[in-house]
Amino acid sequence: MVLLIQLPPEILHNILSFVEPRDLVEASRACRHLYGFTKGNRTLARDIYHRTLDTLPCNDLDWELELRDLVRLQRVCASVSEDDKKPELLPFVYATVTRLLQNASHSPSAAPPVRSSQTRTYPPSRNAALLSSLFAADAAREAFLSRSFLFDRARGEVEMLASPPRPHHQQSAKLHSLYGMPAAAPTQGGGGGGRAYRTRSASVMATAATRLYPYACAKVYDMREYTRASMWGPFMADGSGRVDWEKVEAILVVLRSNIWNKGLDKFDVFGSLWNAPFAGSWAGSYLRWPAEGEEGDEETEQERLRREDPYDVTGTWLRVVCFLDYNDFDNYNFPIGQGRLPSNMPRPALDVGEATRLILMKIAVTKIEYPGGVDTDQPQQYPVVHFSGFSRSFDGSWDENANSDLRGTASMTAEGEVRWTTFSIFNGEDRWRSEGIQLGGVRSARGVVGNWFDNGYDPHGPCGPTAFWKVSDSEPKDGDHRGLLNGFLPTVQYGYDDVNIDEEDFSDVEFVDAATHGHYHGFDSDNDG
């Protein structure tokens, strides 16, 4: 019998290329021959990586390091316990998870990565699926996704704000934001996710969000967070333009709680992004627009702008906006007879109920400013993309704060995050403004999360949380803002299983019917049924 170590190198390579990453590590420890064969074998490590994870077009990764870190991450998540949270491992977990998401790509098992005229949410990703399984256990989420100031405060472990925010708070908040679902859960319950959105696992996650909600509201509606230095958005208050992930986390908790309480997540258009771990939270997870010449027709100027836009702006976006009653907002931030709260003291927990508005936006690229133009401080590889369009409310034509024209920009921050600035225009003048970041990076399907506020930066508000995500490639046409919402709302499928969608196939019939007739109840805080 021929021993394994006696096989020709090409046969041995073919055999080892089908082992799991953790088994490759063990094989390298079996004997000197296998250690010498696997050590520095870049081709073998790359083949195992691509068989296990998403295939990458580039070949400049340290494949061995990627596999070793993956195996270590698997062991860390499997071995963590309630008694030992392993805080010293958070930087490693943060670096490895974010790198896996950055290197995530379209799964080769799915349909060709070309977007049709009808909507598709996001394609499957092996990297995202693997991370979902690693953080399915409560102990792993508690150890690494629940270590921000928000969670510490909910547990009664801290009372004072840190300035600047502590690195481990920011790292955990970013991981939780990319994960997308409430991370803290009771000891009884599972990891959640999947198509059965209103299952017990989803209910456990909603309970966790409810527990965090008053503390998240305290941060989201605290006017001290809205300053020129923070650009009135989810950014650090030091003028650096860096993302404050604890703000992002608080916004997501508030929005997620409202979406659950209103029963909206039972519709695919919400549930596919808000009830599944790491749903679309990776760069490039939008299916691409066809490249030049693929359609066989002469390219128009608008099609050229759309093709050259790195952020995939053009299309229909669904937006969620939450806000407090103005009296509640004013009494919370400016209580009569009380002095100014020290800057290191968080405001008390807030749970008075909010109103929620659903808005559809249609936007299209109007101009692309390339490096060397007006904004020369932008990273050289990405331009500033200008867009315009309009928005319409699901709550009826009476909502003048939602029915407006739109304009804005998408650009890159110095640290490589995608920043969105939007303006709501009434009678030709900017009225409302929002600042947000796109979770997951360029073309991430997870959407944009941030704050809305008065365009004049009114120091007494109002302001609040908002998020919007792309649901269709349908772009604004002349006069279509006067049409019915049933021509405005796309079909939205889950994205993992249903990739071929007919133009007339409306999966969310109840949602479409309610939206087009303007009578879907439950958006306001006093009407939750």
Coordinates of C-alpha atoms in Angstrom, one line a residue:
M1 CA 0.0 0.0 0.0
V2 CA 1.3 3.4 -0.9
L3 CA 1.5 5.8 2.0
L4 CA 0.0 9.3 1.8
I5 CA 3.5 10.9 2.0
Q6 CA 4.7 8.7 -0.9
L7 CA 2.2 10.1 -3.4
P8 CA 3.3 12.5 -6.1
P9 CA 3.0 16.2 -5.2
E10 CA 0.1 16.9 -7.6
I11 CA -2.0 14.0 -6.2
L12 CA -1.3 15.0 -2.6
H13 CA -2.3 18.5 -3.5
N14 CA -5.5 17.3 -5.0
I15 CA -6.4 15.3 -1.9
L16 CA -5.5 18.0 0.6
S17 CA -7.4 20.7 -1.4
F18 CA -10.6 19.0 -0.3
V19 CA -10.0 19.0 3.4
E20 CA -11.6 21.5 5.8
P21 CA -9.3 24.4 6.9
R22 CA -9.1 23.1 10.4
D23 CA -8.0 19.7 9.1
L24 CA -5.3 21.2 7.0
V25 CA -3.9 22.8 10.2
E26 CA -4.0 19.4 11.9
A27 CA -2.4 17.7 8.8
S28 CA 0.6 20.1 9.0
R29 CA 1.2 18.8 12.5
A30 CA 1.1 15.1 11.6
C31 CA 4.7 14.7 10.3
R32 CA 7.6 16.7 8.9
H33 CA 6.7 15.7 5.3
L34 CA 3.2 17.1 5.5
Y35 CA 4.4 20.2 7.4
G36 CA 7.0 20.9 4.6
F37 CA 4.4 20.3 1.9
T38 CA 1.7 22.6 3.4
K39 CA 4.0 25.3 4.8
G40 CA 4.2 28.2 2.4
N41 CA 2.0 26.3 -0.1
R42 CA 0.1 29.3 -1.3
T43 CA -1.7 27.5 -4.1
L44 CA -3.0 24.8 -1.8
A45 CA -4.2 27.4 0.8
R46 CA -5.9 29.4 -2.0
D47 CA -7.7 26.4 -3.3
I48 CA -9.0 25.4 0.1
Y49 CA -10.0 29.1 0.7
H50 CA -12.0 29.3 -2.5
R51 CA -13.7 25.9 -1.9
T52 CA -14.7 26.9 1.7
L53 CA -15.4 30.6 1.3
D54 CA -16.4 33.1 -1.5
T55 CA -14.3 33.1 -4.6
L56 CA -12.3 36.3 -5.0
P57 CA -11.2 37.9 -8.2
C58 CA -7.9 39.0 -6.7
N59 CA -4.9 36.8 -5.7
D60 CA -3.1 39.1 -3.3
L61 CA -4.4 37.7 0.0
D62 CA -2.2 35.9 2.4
W63 CA -4.2 32.7 2.0
E64 CA -2.4 30.8 4.8
L65 CA -3.1 33.6 7.3
E66 CA -6.7 33.8 6.2
L67 CA -7.2 30.1 6.8
R68 CA -5.4 30.1 10.2
D69 CA -7.5 33.1 11.3
L70 CA -10.7 31.4 10.2
V71 CA -9.8 28.2 12.1
R72 CA -9.0 30.3 15.2
L73 CA -12.3 32.2 14.9
Q74 CA -14.2 29.0 14.7
R75 CA -12.5 27.7 17.8
V76 CA -13.0 31.0 19.7
C77 CA -16.7 31.2 19.0
A78 CA -17.2 27.5 19.8
S79 CA -15.3 27.6 23.1
V80 CA -16.6 30.9 24.6
S81 CA -18.8 30.5 27.7
E82 CA -21.1 32.6 29.8
D83 CA -18.5 32.7 32.5
D84 CA -15.6 33.6 30.3
K85 CA -16.3 36.4 27.8
K86 CA -12.7 36.5 26.6
P87 CA -12.6 40.3 26.2
E88 CA -8.9 40.1 25.2
L89 CA -10.0 38.3 22.0
L90 CA -12.4 41.0 20.8
P91 CA -9.8 42.8 18.6
F92 CA -9.0 39.5 16.9
V93 CA -12.7 38.6 16.3
Y94 CA -13.4 42.2 15.1
A95 CA -10.5 42.1 12.6
T96 CA -11.3 38.7 11.3
V97 CA -15.1 39.2 10.9
T98 CA -14.8 42.5 9.2
R99 CA -12.1 41.1 6.9
L100 CA -14.3 38.1 6.0
L101 CA -17.2 40.5 5.1
Q102 CA -14.9 42.8 3.1
N103 CA -13.8 39.7 1.2
A104 CA -17.3 38.4 0.7
S105 CA -18.6 38.2 -2.8
H106 CA -21.3 36.7 -5.0
S107 CA -21.7 33.0 -4.5
P108 CA -20.9 31.1 -7.7
S109 CA -23.9 28.8 -7.1
A110 CA -26.4 31.6 -7.6
A111 CA -27.7 33.1 -10.8
P112 CA -25.3 35.3 -13.0
P113 CA -24.7 38.6 -11.2
V114 CA -26.7 40.8 -13.4
R115 CA -29.7 42.7 -12.1
S116 CA -33.0 42.5 -13.9
S117 CA -35.5 45.3 -14.1
Q118 CA -37.4 43.7 -11.1
T119 CA -35.9 43.9 -7.7
R120 CA -33.5 41.4 -6.1
T121 CA -32.2 42.0 -2.6
Y122 CA -28.8 40.4 -2.2
P123 CA -27.1 37.2 -3.5
P124 CA -26.0 34.5 -1.1
S125 CA -22.5 34.6 0.4
R126 CA -20.5 31.7 1.9
N127 CA -18.6 34.1 4.1
A128 CA -21.9 35.6 5.5
A129 CA -23.4 32.1 6.0
L130 CA -20.4 30.9 7.8
L131 CA -20.4 33.9 10.1
S132 CA -24.1 33.5 10.8
S133 CA -23.4 29.9 12.0
L134 CA -20.5 31.0 14.2
F135 CA -22.6 33.6 16.0
A136 CA -25.7 31.4 16.3
A137 CA -25.0 30.7 19.9
D138 CA -26.0 33.1 22.6
A139 CA -22.6 32.9 24.3
A140 CA -20.7 34.0 21.1
R141 CA -23.1 37.0 20.6
E142 CA -22.9 38.0 24.2
A143 CA -19.1 37.8 24.3
F144 CA -18.3 39.8 21.1
L145 CA -21.5 41.6 19.8
S146 CA -22.8 42.9 23.1
R147 CA -19.8 44.8 24.6
S148 CA -20.7 48.3 23.7
F149 CA -21.6 51.1 26.1
L150 CA -25.3 50.5 25.2
F151 CA -25.2 46.9 26.4
D152 CA -23.0 47.8 29.5
R153 CA -25.6 50.4 30.5
A154 CA -28.5 48.1 30.0
R155 CA -26.7 45.6 32.3
G156 CA -26.1 48.3 34.8
E157 CA -22.3 48.0 34.5
V158 CA -21.5 51.7 33.6
E159 CA -23.0 55.1 34.3
M160 CA -20.5 57.5 32.7
L161 CA -19.8 58.2 29.1
A162 CA -16.2 57.7 28.0
S163 CA -14.6 60.5 25.9
P164 CA -13.3 59.5 23.4
P165 CA -15.4 56.3 23.1
R166 CA -13.5 53.2 24.1
P167 CA -12.1 51.1 21.2
H168 CA -13.7 47.9 22.5
H169 CA -17.1 49.6 22.6
Q170 CA -16.7 50.7 19.1
Q171 CA -15.5 47.4 17.8
S172 CA -18.4 45.5 19.4
A173 CA -20.9 48.0 18.2
K174 CA -19.7 47.7 14.6
L175 CA -19.8 43.9 14.8
H176 CA -23.4 44.2 16.1
S177 CA -24.4 46.6 13.4
L178 CA -23.0 44.4 10.7
Y179 CA -24.8 41.4 12.3
G180 CA -27.9 43.4 12.0
M181 CA -30.1 41.7 14.6
P182 CA -30.3 42.3 18.3
A183 CA -27.4 40.4 19.7
A184 CA -28.3 40.1 23.4
A185 CA -30.9 37.3 24.1
P186 CA -32.1 35.4 27.1
T187 CA -30.4 32.1 27.8
Q188 CA -33.3 30.2 26.3
G189 CA -33.4 30.8 22.5
G190 CA -31.6 30.4 19.3
G191 CA -29.7 32.4 16.8
G192 CA -32.5 33.5 14.5
G193 CA -32.4 34.2 10.8
G194 CA -34.0 32.4 7.9
R195 CA -37.2 33.0 6.0
A196 CA -39.7 32.2 8.9
Y197 CA -39.4 35.7 10.1
R198 CA -42.0 35.6 12.9
T199 CA -40.6 32.4 14.5
R200 CA -39.6 32.0 18.1
S201 CA -36.0 32.8 17.3
A202 CA -37.1 36.1 15.8
S203 CA -39.3 36.7 18.9
V204 CA -36.3 36.2 21.2
M205 CA -34.3 38.8 19.2
A206 CA -37.2 41.2 19.4
T207 CA -37.3 40.7 23.2
A208 CA -33.6 41.6 23.3
A209 CA -34.2 44.7 21.3
T210 CA -37.0 45.7 23.6
R211 CA -34.7 45.5 26.6
L212 CA -32.1 47.8 24.9
Y213 CA -34.7 50.1 23.4
P214 CA -35.0 52.7 26.2
Y215 CA -31.2 53.2 26.3
A216 CA -30.9 53.3 22.6
C217 CA -33.6 56.0 22.4
A218 CA -31.7 58.0 25.1
K219 CA -28.8 58.2 22.7
V220 CA -30.7 58.7 19.4
Y221 CA -32.8 61.6 20.7
D222 CA -30.2 63.3 22.8
M223 CA -29.6 66.7 21.1
R224 CA -26.1 66.8 22.5
E225 CA -25.2 64.2 19.9
Y226 CA -26.1 66.6 17.1
T227 CA -23.2 69.0 16.6
R228 CA -21.3 70.6 13.8
A229 CA -18.3 68.5 14.7
S230 CA -20.4 65.3 14.3
M231 CA -22.0 66.7 11.1
W232 CA -25.3 66.0 12.9
G233 CA -25.0 62.4 11.8
P234 CA -23.6 59.0 13.0
F235 CA -20.1 60.4 13.2
M236 CA -17.6 61.0 16.0
A237 CA -17.9 64.4 17.8
D238 CA -14.3 65.3 17.1
G239 CA -14.6 66.7 13.6
S240 CA -12.7 63.7 12.1
G241 CA -15.6 62.4 10.1
R242 CA -15.0 58.9 11.4
V243 CA -18.1 56.7 12.0
D244 CA -19.4 56.4 15.6
W245 CA -20.5 52.8 15.5
E246 CA -22.2 53.2 18.9
K247 CA -24.5 55.7 17.3
V248 CA -25.2 53.4 14.4
E249 CA -25.9 50.6 16.8
A250 CA -28.4 52.7 18.8
I251 CA -30.2 53.8 15.6
L252 CA -30.5 50.2 14.5
V253 CA -31.9 49.1 17.8
V254 CA -34.6 51.8 17.7
L255 CA -35.6 51.1 14.2
R256 CA -35.6 47.4 14.6
S257 CA -37.9 47.7 17.7
N258 CA -40.3 49.9 15.8
I259 CA -40.3 47.6 12.8
W260 CA -41.1 44.6 15.0
N261 CA -43.8 46.4 17.0
K262 CA -45.6 47.5 13.9
G263 CA -45.5 44.0 12.5
L264 CA -43.7 45.1 9.4
D265 CA -41.0 42.5 9.4
K266 CA -43.4 39.8 8.3
F267 CA -43.1 41.2 4.8
D268 CA -40.1 40.2 2.8
V269 CA -39.2 43.8 2.0
F270 CA -38.4 44.2 5.7
G271 CA -37.7 40.7 7.0
S272 CA -35.1 39.7 4.5
L273 CA -32.8 42.5 5.8
W274 CA -33.9 43.0 9.4
N275 CA -34.4 39.3 10.5
A276 CA -31.4 37.6 9.0
P277 CA -27.8 37.7 10.4
F278 CA -25.3 39.6 8.3
A279 CA -28.0 40.1 5.6
G280 CA -26.3 41.9 2.7
S281 CA -23.7 43.5 5.0
W282 CA -20.8 43.1 2.7
A283 CA -19.3 45.3 -0.1
G284 CA -20.5 44.6 -3.6
S285 CA -23.5 42.5 -2.5
Y286 CA -25.9 44.3 -4.8
L287 CA -26.2 42.6 -8.1
R288 CA -24.4 44.7 -10.7
W289 CA -25.9 46.7 -13.4
P290 CA -25.1 45.3 -16.9
A291 CA -21.8 46.5 -18.3
E292 CA -21.5 48.6 -21.4
G293 CA -22.7 46.8 -24.5
E294 CA -24.4 43.9 -22.7
E295 CA -27.9 45.0 -23.6
G296 CA -27.0 45.4 -27.3
D297 CA -28.4 49.0 -27.6
E298 CA -26.6 52.3 -27.8
E299 CA -25.9 53.6 -24.3
T300 CA -27.7 56.8 -23.2
E301 CA -26.1 59.4 -20.9
Q302 CA -28.2 58.3 -18.0
E303 CA -27.2 54.7 -18.5
R304 CA -23.5 55.7 -18.7
L305 CA -23.8 57.6 -15.4
R306 CA -25.6 54.6 -13.8
R307 CA -22.9 52.2 -15.0
E308 CA -20.0 54.4 -13.8
D309 CA -21.6 55.0 -10.4
P310 CA -19.7 52.9 -7.8
Y311 CA -22.4 53.2 -5.2
D312 CA -25.4 51.9 -7.3
V313 CA -27.5 54.9 -6.4
T314 CA -30.2 54.9 -9.1
G315 CA -33.4 53.1 -8.2
T316 CA -36.2 52.8 -5.7
W317 CA -35.4 52.9 -2.0
L318 CA -37.6 52.1 1.0
R319 CA -37.1 54.4 3.9
V320 CA -38.1 54.2 7.6
V321 CA -38.2 57.4 9.7
C322 CA -39.0 57.5 13.4
F323 CA -39.7 60.6 15.5
L324 CA -40.9 61.6 18.9
D325 CA -43.9 63.8 19.6
Y326 CA -42.3 67.3 19.8
N327 CA -43.5 67.9 23.3
D328 CA -41.9 64.7 24.5
F329 CA -38.7 65.6 22.5
D330 CA -38.6 69.1 24.0
N331 CA -39.3 68.0 27.6
Y332 CA -36.6 65.3 27.3
N333 CA -33.8 67.5 26.0
F334 CA -34.8 70.8 27.7
P335 CA -36.5 70.0 31.0
I336 CA -37.8 73.0 32.8
G337 CA -36.0 73.9 36.1
Q338 CA -33.0 71.6 35.4
G339 CA -29.5 72.7 34.7
R340 CA -27.3 71.5 31.9
L341 CA -26.5 67.8 32.1
P342 CA -22.7 67.1 32.4
S343 CA -21.2 65.9 29.1
N344 CA -20.1 62.6 30.6
M345 CA -23.6 61.8 31.9
P346 CA -26.0 60.0 29.6
R347 CA -29.6 61.1 29.5
P348 CA -32.1 58.9 31.4
A349 CA -33.7 55.9 29.6
L350 CA -36.5 57.0 27.3
D351 CA -39.6 54.9 26.5
V352 CA -42.5 57.2 25.6
G353 CA -43.3 55.7 22.2
E354 CA -42.5 57.0 18.7
A355 CA -44.3 57.5 15.4
T356 CA -42.9 55.6 12.4
R357 CA -43.2 56.7 8.7
L358 CA -42.6 54.6 5.7
I359 CA -41.4 56.5 2.6
L360 CA -40.5 55.4 -0.9
M361 CA -37.7 57.3 -2.7
K362 CA -36.9 57.2 -6.4
I363 CA -33.5 58.7 -7.2
A364 CA -31.1 58.7 -10.2
V365 CA -27.6 59.9 -10.7
T366 CA -27.3 63.4 -12.1
K367 CA -23.5 64.0 -12.0
I368 CA -20.3 62.2 -11.1
E369 CA -17.4 64.3 -9.8
Y370 CA -14.2 62.5 -10.4
P371 CA -11.0 63.0 -8.4
G372 CA -9.4 66.3 -9.0
G373 CA -12.7 68.1 -9.1
V374 CA -14.3 70.0 -6.3
D375 CA -13.8 67.5 -3.5
T376 CA -10.1 66.8 -3.9
D377 CA -9.9 65.5 -0.3
Q378 CA -11.9 62.4 -1.3
P379 CA -10.1 59.1 -1.7
Q380 CA -8.8 58.9 -5.2
Q381 CA -10.5 55.6 -6.2
Y382 CA -14.1 56.8 -5.6
P383 CA -15.8 59.9 -6.9
V384 CA -18.6 62.0 -5.4
V385 CA -21.9 61.0 -7.0
H386 CA -24.8 63.5 -7.1
F387 CA -28.4 62.4 -7.4
S388 CA -31.9 63.7 -7.4
G389 CA -35.5 62.4 -7.3
F390 CA -38.6 62.5 -5.1
S391 CA -40.2 60.7 -2.2
R392 CA -43.7 59.7 -1.4
S393 CA -45.2 58.5 1.9
F394 CA -47.2 55.3 2.5
D395 CA -49.2 57.2 5.1
G396 CA -51.2 59.2 2.6
S397 CA -50.8 62.3 0.5
W398 CA -51.4 64.5 3.5
D399 CA -47.9 63.9 4.9
E400 CA -46.1 67.0 3.5
N401 CA -42.9 66.2 5.4
A402 CA -42.5 63.0 3.4
N403 CA -43.8 64.1 -0.1
S404 CA -40.9 66.1 -1.5
D405 CA -38.3 66.4 -4.1
L406 CA -34.9 65.0 -3.2
R407 CA -31.3 65.7 -3.9
G408 CA -28.0 64.5 -2.3
T409 CA -24.6 63.0 -2.7
A410 CA -22.8 59.7 -2.0
S411 CA -19.1 59.8 -1.4
M412 CA -16.3 58.1 0.5
T413 CA -15.0 59.2 3.9
A414 CA -11.3 59.3 4.7
E415 CA -11.6 55.9 6.5
G416 CA -13.3 54.2 3.5
E417 CA -17.0 54.3 4.6
V418 CA -19.7 55.4 2.2
R419 CA -21.4 58.6 3.4
W420 CA -24.9 59.6 2.1
T421 CA -26.2 63.1 2.5
T422 CA -29.8 63.7 1.4
F423 CA -32.0 66.9 1.3
S424 CA -35.8 67.0 1.2
I425 CA -36.9 70.0 -0.9
F426 CA -40.2 71.9 -0.5
N427 CA -41.1 74.7 -2.8
G428 CA -37.5 74.8 -4.2
E429 CA -35.9 75.1 -0.7
D430 CA -34.1 72.5 1.4
R431 CA -36.2 71.6 4.4
W432 CA -34.9 68.4 6.0
R433 CA -31.5 66.8 5.8
S434 CA -30.1 63.4 6.7
E435 CA -26.6 62.1 7.2
G436 CA -25.9 58.4 7.0
I437 CA -23.4 55.7 6.3
Q438 CA -23.9 52.6 4.1
L439 CA -23.4 49.5 6.3
G440 CA -20.9 47.1 4.8
G441 CA -19.3 49.5 2.3
V442 CA -19.6 50.1 -1.4
R443 CA -22.8 48.6 -2.9
S444 CA -23.7 46.8 0.3
A445 CA -27.3 45.8 0.2
R446 CA -27.8 46.3 4.0
G447 CA -28.7 50.0 3.3
V448 CA -27.9 53.4 4.7
V449 CA -28.3 54.2 8.5
G450 CA -28.2 57.6 10.0
N451 CA -30.0 60.7 11.4
W452 CA -32.5 63.1 10.0
F453 CA -32.7 66.7 11.2
D454 CA -33.7 70.3 10.3
N455 CA -31.6 71.6 7.4
G456 CA -30.9 74.8 9.4
Y457 CA -29.3 72.8 12.2
D458 CA -32.0 74.0 14.7
P459 CA -30.4 73.5 18.2
H460 CA -33.9 72.6 19.5
G461 CA -34.6 69.9 17.0
P462 CA -36.4 68.0 15.8
C463 CA -34.3 65.0 14.8
G464 CA -34.4 61.3 14.8
P465 CA -33.2 58.0 13.3
T466 CA -33.7 56.8 9.7
A467 CA -32.6 54.1 7.4
F468 CA -33.2 53.3 3.7
W469 CA -32.3 50.4 1.5
K470 CA -32.6 49.7 -2.2
V471 CA -35.5 47.5 -3.3
S472 CA -35.6 48.0 -7.0
D473 CA -33.7 49.4 -10.0
S474 CA -36.8 51.3 -11.1
E475 CA -35.7 54.9 -11.6
P476 CA -37.7 58.1 -11.6
K477 CA -39.5 59.1 -14.8
D478 CA -41.0 62.4 -15.8
G479 CA -44.5 62.6 -14.3
D480 CA -44.4 59.3 -12.4
H481 CA -44.5 61.0 -9.1
R482 CA -48.2 61.6 -9.8
G483 CA -48.9 57.9 -10.3
L484 CA -50.3 55.3 -7.9
L485 CA -48.1 53.5 -5.4
N486 CA -48.8 50.2 -7.0
G487 CA -46.6 51.3 -9.9
F488 CA -44.1 52.7 -7.4
L489 CA -43.7 49.6 -5.2
P490 CA -41.5 46.8 -6.5
T491 CA -41.8 43.1 -5.9
V492 CA -39.4 42.0 -3.2
Q493 CA -38.4 38.4 -2.7
Y494 CA -36.1 37.0 -0.2
G495 CA -33.0 37.0 -2.4
Y496 CA -31.4 33.6 -1.4
D497 CA -33.9 31.3 -3.1
D498 CA -36.0 33.4 -5.5
V499 CA -33.7 34.9 -8.1
N500 CA -36.1 34.8 -11.1
I501 CA -39.0 37.2 -10.5
D502 CA -41.7 38.0 -13.0
E503 CA -42.7 41.6 -13.5
E504 CA -46.2 40.9 -12.3
D505 CA -45.3 38.5 -9.4
F506 CA -46.2 40.4 -6.2
S507 CA -45.2 38.2 -3.3
D508 CA -46.2 40.7 -0.7
V509 CA -49.8 41.1 -1.8
E510 CA -51.1 42.3 1.6
F511 CA -48.4 44.9 1.9
V512 CA -48.9 46.1 -1.7
D513 CA -52.6 46.4 -1.3
A514 CA -52.4 48.3 2.0
A515 CA -49.7 50.6 0.7
T516 CA -51.5 51.4 -2.6
H517 CA -54.7 52.2 -0.8
G518 CA -52.9 54.2 1.9
H519 CA -54.6 52.5 4.8
Y520 CA -51.9 50.3 6.4
H521 CA -52.4 51.0 10.1
G522 CA -49.9 50.8 12.9
F523 CA -47.4 53.4 11.9
D524 CA -48.1 55.8 14.8
S525 CA -47.1 55.1 18.4
D526 CA -50.7 55.2 19.6
N527 CA -51.9 52.7 17.0
D528 CA -49.8 49.6 17.2
G529 CA -52.4 47.1 16.1

